[in-house]
Every structure is written in C-alpha cells, then in structure tokens.
Amino acid sequence: ASVHQIGVEVRIGLHTGECEVDGEKLRGVTVHIGSRVAAMARAGDVLASQTVKDVAAGTGVVFEDAGEHELRGIPDRWHLYRVVRA
C-alpha cells in the first residue's frame, strides 16, 4: 500500500552535493539544504533544488516551477521545482 492509501501525508525535499561522512551520520551544507527544501514542501509534495533538476535532465522526470525561496540559514535565494512525474 502507498502512504497515500493509508492516510499518511509526506513531504520530501531533494538536493544533491558533497556530504561529510562522520561515522554513520552525514553532515554539511548539502544536508542542510535538503532539509530546508523539505521544510518548504507541502503535504504530498516532492520538491527539488535546481541542482537536482539539472542532474535529472534527460531522465524523463517532469518538474513544475515552484518559484524562488529563501532557505533558513542558507545564503542566496533558491529556485525550487515540484516533481510532477517520475
């Protein structure tokens, strides 16, 4: 059963980049950006950074523009995209 079928609402944020590995934990700005992108998502959303959209070029994943956002504690404004079909 999917999470939607059992009444669980999830929100997902995607970003990609280098991480620091500390034992079993991942650290670094990439982890923080992914967390901030997830915080911008609404229930049922999968939001991705521009970086993820660029890496996914040619894969058939379809994105919808979700606009520019400030991510708490992260410099600059970030363009985010909603995944509409994977």
XYZ file of C-alpha atoms in Angstrom, residues 11-39:
29
model
C 6.694 15.860 2.150
C 10.046 15.326 0.515
C 12.910 17.667 -0.292
C 15.678 16.723 -2.719
C 19.115 18.228 -3.140
C 22.395 16.703 -4.224
C 26.005 17.526 -3.493
C 29.006 16.540 -1.436
C 28.490 15.483 2.169
C 30.858 14.884 5.033
C 30.644 11.348 6.407
C 31.049 11.142 10.190
C 30.584 7.527 11.211
C 27.002 6.723 10.272
C 25.978 10.393 10.008
C 26.069 12.746 7.056
C 26.939 16.384 7.669
C 27.485 19.542 5.709
C 25.667 22.250 3.818
C 24.185 19.760 1.326
C 22.345 18.011 4.160
C 21.073 21.342 5.493
C 19.870 22.446 2.052
C 17.949 19.176 1.589
C 16.332 19.673 4.978
C 15.341 23.253 4.156
C 13.907 22.205 0.782
C 11.812 19.551 2.568
C 10.580 22.204 5.002
